[in-house]
Amino acid sequence: MTSIGGNGAAESSLKYGYDNNFNQRSETMPDSEMQEDEEISRSQRKREVEALQEIGERLVTLNASRLGQLDIPDKLREAVREAKRLTANGAIRRQKQYIGKLMRNVDPAPILAKFSEWDGKSREQAAKFHELERWRDRLLADDKAISELVLAHPRADVQRLRTLIRNAHKEQAAGRPPKSSRELFKELRQLMLEESGTDDETDYENYTQQDD
C-alpha cells in the first residue's frame, strides 16, 4: 500500500474530510477562508463603529428642542451638550470621539427613526422657506406684489410690510447690511405661522439662522 505523508496527505485529508489514519473527522476550514472571514468581520465592525460615530456627530448639530425629544442616556445627552459648548477644534474632535464611544452602548434604531421623521419635515419646511424667500424678493422688486400678497394672505399687516420694504430699499441704496430685508422675511414667516394656527417656530429655526 502506498503510504500517505507530506503535504499531499495533508491536502488530501482536508479535501476529503479524513485524518491521516483514515478516520472520518469534522471538516476543517482552510486557513485562507478563516482569514477572509476575520477580515470581513473586522470590516463590518469598522463600518458599524463609523455609523455610530456619524449618528453621534449629528446629535451635536441638533438644537435643544430636538435633542430633548430623543430618549437617550443622560451621560450621552450631557456629552452632546458639552460638545456644543466647546470652541477649540481639537477639543470638539475629542469630544465627538467620546460621544462615538458612548453610542456603542445605545440602541441607534429609535434615534435613526427620529432622524428620518425630521428629515421628512425638513424637506417640507425647506419648501415653505423658499416660498417665503420668493415672496420677500417679489415684494422688494415689484410694488404691485404687496396687493397680491394681501389677496393670498388677508391677515398681512400692510403698513408694517410697506415700512420694511421702504427701509430695505434705503439700506440697499446706502450699501448698509440688509437688516430690514431680514425683518421682512421674519414678518412673512410669522404671518404664515399664524395662518397655520401655530406659534411654534422650531422647524424654521435652522432656515432663519441661514437667512440671517
Short mmCIF file of C-alpha atoms in Angstrom, two decimals:
data_model
loop_
_atom_site.label_atom_id
_atom_site.label_comp_id
_atom_site.label_asym_id
_atom_site.label_seq_id
_atom_site.Cartn_x
_atom_site.Cartn_y
_atom_site.Cartn_z
CA MET A 1 0.00 0.00 0.00
CA THR A 2 1.28 3.41 -0.87
CA SER A 3 1.96 5.44 2.24
CA ILE A 4 0.35 8.83 2.66
CA GLY A 5 2.52 11.54 4.06
CA GLY A 6 3.86 15.03 3.50
CA ASN A 7 1.90 17.98 2.08
CA GLY A 8 -0.06 15.81 -0.30
CA ALA A 9 -1.53 13.82 2.58
CA ALA A 10 -2.48 16.99 4.45
CA GLU A 11 -4.17 18.45 1.38
CA SER A 12 -5.95 15.13 0.73
CA SER A 13 -7.22 14.86 4.29
CA LEU A 14 -8.55 18.41 4.20
CA LYS A 15 -10.21 17.85 0.87
CA TYR A 16 -11.98 14.62 1.74
CA GLY A 17 -12.59 15.18 5.45
CA TYR A 18 -10.43 12.29 6.80
CA ASP A 19 -7.37 12.30 9.01
CA ASN A 20 -4.15 10.51 8.22
CA ASN A 21 -5.45 7.30 9.82
CA PHE A 22 -8.48 7.33 7.53
CA ASN A 23 -10.82 8.18 10.39
CA GLN A 24 -13.67 10.44 9.39
CA ARG A 25 -13.46 13.78 11.15
CA SER A 26 -15.23 17.13 11.22
CA GLU A 27 -14.43 19.28 8.20
CA THR A 28 -11.81 21.88 8.96
CA MET A 29 -11.96 25.32 7.36
CA PRO A 30 -8.78 26.19 5.45
CA ASP A 31 -6.69 28.99 6.97
CA SER A 32 -7.32 31.23 3.96
CA GLU A 33 -11.09 31.09 4.46
CA MET A 34 -10.77 31.72 8.19
CA GLN A 35 -8.60 34.76 7.49
CA GLU A 36 -11.11 36.04 4.94
CA ASP A 37 -13.99 35.68 7.42
CA GLU A 38 -11.99 37.52 10.07
CA GLU A 39 -11.29 40.36 7.65
CA ILE A 40 -14.98 40.59 6.76
CA SER A 41 -15.88 40.63 10.44
CA ARG A 42 -13.37 43.39 11.16
CA SER A 43 -14.62 45.42 8.21
CA GLN A 44 -18.21 45.02 9.39
CA ARG A 45 -17.32 46.14 12.91
CA LYS A 46 -15.46 49.13 11.48
CA ARG A 47 -18.49 50.16 9.43
CA GLU A 48 -20.75 49.83 12.45
CA VAL A 49 -18.43 51.96 14.58
CA GLU A 50 -18.24 54.61 11.84
CA ALA A 51 -22.04 54.63 11.52
CA LEU A 52 -22.43 55.16 15.26
CA GLN A 53 -19.84 57.93 15.12
CA GLU A 54 -21.84 59.68 12.39
CA ILE A 55 -25.02 59.43 14.46
CA GLY A 56 -23.18 60.92 17.43
CA GLU A 57 -21.88 63.80 15.31
CA ARG A 58 -25.37 64.57 14.07
CA LEU A 59 -26.59 64.69 17.67
CA VAL A 60 -24.19 67.59 18.22
CA THR A 61 -25.86 69.56 15.41
CA LEU A 62 -29.35 69.32 16.92
CA ASN A 63 -30.96 72.27 18.61
CA ALA A 64 -32.09 71.98 22.22
CA SER A 65 -35.71 71.27 21.26
CA ARG A 66 -34.90 68.29 19.05
CA LEU A 67 -32.24 66.93 21.39
CA GLY A 68 -34.85 66.96 24.15
CA GLN A 69 -37.17 64.79 22.04
CA LEU A 70 -34.69 61.92 21.97
CA ASP A 71 -34.76 59.18 24.59
CA ILE A 72 -31.03 58.81 25.16
CA PRO A 73 -28.95 58.18 28.30
CA ASP A 74 -28.19 61.21 30.44
CA LYS A 75 -24.46 60.61 30.06
CA LEU A 76 -24.73 60.80 26.28
CA ARG A 77 -27.01 63.84 26.41
CA GLU A 78 -24.58 65.71 28.65
CA ALA A 79 -21.65 64.75 26.40
CA VAL A 80 -23.53 66.21 23.42
CA ARG A 81 -24.28 69.41 25.31
CA GLU A 82 -20.62 69.69 26.31
CA ALA A 83 -19.57 69.31 22.66
CA LYS A 84 -21.89 72.19 21.72
CA ARG A 85 -20.24 74.40 24.38
CA LEU A 86 -16.67 73.75 23.19
CA THR A 87 -14.95 76.13 20.79
CA ALA A 88 -11.47 74.67 20.21
CA ASN A 89 -11.35 72.34 17.20
CA GLY A 90 -9.16 69.78 18.95
CA ALA A 91 -11.43 69.64 21.99
CA ILE A 92 -14.51 69.32 19.78
CA ARG A 93 -12.92 66.44 17.84
CA ARG A 94 -12.01 64.57 21.03
CA GLN A 95 -15.49 65.12 22.46
CA LYS A 96 -17.09 63.75 19.29
CA GLN A 97 -14.88 60.67 19.53
CA TYR A 98 -16.04 60.23 23.13
CA ILE A 99 -19.66 60.56 22.01
CA GLY A 100 -19.00 57.88 19.39
CA LYS A 101 -17.78 55.53 22.11
CA LEU A 102 -20.88 56.21 24.20
CA MET A 103 -23.03 55.43 21.16
CA ARG A 104 -21.72 51.84 21.18
CA ASN A 105 -23.89 51.20 24.24
CA VAL A 106 -27.01 52.80 22.78
CA ASP A 107 -29.66 51.30 20.50
CA PRO A 108 -29.46 53.55 17.41
CA ALA A 109 -32.78 52.42 15.90
CA PRO A 110 -35.07 54.92 17.74
CA ILE A 111 -32.62 57.75 17.03
CA LEU A 112 -32.48 56.90 13.33
CA ALA A 113 -36.27 56.70 13.20
CA LYS A 114 -36.49 60.21 14.65
CA PHE A 115 -33.89 61.46 12.19
CA SER A 116 -35.96 60.05 9.35
CA GLU A 117 -39.09 61.78 10.67
CA TRP A 118 -37.26 65.09 10.98
CA ASP A 119 -35.74 64.77 7.52
CA GLY A 120 -39.22 64.41 6.06
CA LYS A 121 -40.37 67.50 7.91
CA SER A 122 -37.23 69.35 6.91
CA ARG A 123 -37.99 68.85 3.23
CA GLU A 124 -41.47 70.23 3.79
CA GLN A 125 -40.16 73.18 5.76
CA ALA A 126 -37.49 73.83 3.12
CA ALA A 127 -40.23 74.24 0.55
CA LYS A 128 -42.06 76.68 2.81
CA PHE A 129 -38.83 78.56 3.45
CA HIS A 130 -38.20 79.01 -0.25
CA GLU A 131 -41.78 80.20 -0.69
CA LEU A 132 -41.13 82.90 1.90
CA GLU A 133 -37.94 83.87 0.11
CA ARG A 134 -39.82 84.22 -3.17
CA TRP A 135 -42.45 86.42 -1.57
CA ARG A 136 -39.80 88.64 0.00
CA ASP A 137 -37.92 89.01 -3.28
CA ARG A 138 -41.14 89.86 -5.12
CA LEU A 139 -42.11 92.44 -2.52
CA LEU A 140 -38.73 94.14 -2.85
CA ALA A 141 -38.76 94.05 -6.65
CA ASP A 142 -42.38 94.86 -7.52
CA ASP A 143 -44.67 97.44 -5.88
CA LYS A 144 -47.74 95.51 -7.03
CA ALA A 145 -46.65 92.34 -5.23
CA ILE A 146 -47.95 93.58 -1.88
CA SER A 147 -51.51 93.67 -3.26
CA GLU A 148 -51.13 90.07 -4.42
CA LEU A 149 -49.79 89.08 -1.00
CA VAL A 150 -52.77 90.64 0.78
CA LEU A 151 -55.17 88.79 -1.51
CA ALA A 152 -53.45 85.50 -0.71
CA HIS A 153 -52.92 86.32 2.98
CA PRO A 154 -55.58 88.75 4.29
CA ARG A 155 -54.02 88.86 7.77
CA ALA A 156 -50.91 90.62 6.45
CA ASP A 157 -50.01 93.89 8.19
CA VAL A 158 -49.78 96.09 5.10
CA GLN A 159 -48.41 99.16 6.91
CA ARG A 160 -45.67 97.12 8.60
CA LEU A 161 -44.73 95.45 5.32
CA ARG A 162 -44.58 98.76 3.43
CA THR A 163 -42.30 100.23 6.11
CA LEU A 164 -39.93 97.27 5.93
CA ILE A 165 -39.87 97.35 2.14
CA ARG A 166 -39.11 101.09 2.11
CA ASN A 167 -36.34 100.69 4.70
CA ALA A 168 -34.88 97.72 2.81
CA HIS A 169 -34.62 99.84 -0.35
CA LYS A 170 -32.88 102.62 1.59
CA GLU A 171 -30.39 100.18 3.13
CA GLN A 172 -29.62 98.67 -0.26
CA ALA A 173 -29.06 102.09 -1.83
CA ALA A 174 -26.76 103.11 1.01
CA GLY A 175 -24.85 99.81 0.95
CA ARG A 176 -25.82 99.02 4.52
CA PRO A 177 -26.46 95.50 5.93
CA PRO A 178 -29.90 94.17 4.87
CA LYS A 179 -31.46 94.38 8.31
CA SER A 180 -34.92 95.33 7.04
CA SER A 181 -34.82 92.61 4.39
CA ARG A 182 -34.27 90.03 7.14
CA GLU A 183 -37.04 91.58 9.20
CA LEU A 184 -39.32 91.36 6.17
CA PHE A 185 -38.61 87.66 5.90
CA LYS A 186 -39.39 87.17 9.60
CA GLU A 187 -42.61 89.17 9.25
CA LEU A 188 -43.70 86.88 6.40
CA ARG A 189 -42.72 83.82 8.41
CA GLN A 190 -44.78 84.96 11.38
CA LEU A 191 -47.74 85.59 9.07
CA MET A 192 -47.54 82.03 7.72
CA LEU A 193 -47.24 80.59 11.23
CA GLU A 194 -50.31 82.50 12.41
CA GLU A 195 -52.30 81.29 9.42
CA SER A 196 -51.29 77.70 10.13
CA GLY A 197 -52.62 78.08 13.68
CA THR A 198 -49.31 77.60 15.47
CA ASP A 199 -46.63 79.78 17.01
CA ASP A 200 -44.02 77.01 17.05
CA GLU A 201 -41.01 78.28 15.11
CA THR A 202 -38.79 75.28 15.82
CA ASP A 203 -38.96 73.92 12.28
CA TYR A 204 -37.96 77.31 10.87
CA GLU A 205 -35.02 77.82 13.23
CA ASN A 206 -32.24 76.47 11.05
CA TYR A 207 -33.55 78.30 7.99
CA THR A 208 -33.87 81.56 9.88
CA GLN A 209 -30.27 81.31 11.04
CA GLN A 210 -29.18 80.60 7.49
CA ASP A 211 -31.10 83.60 6.22
CA ASP A 212 -29.57 85.82 8.88
#
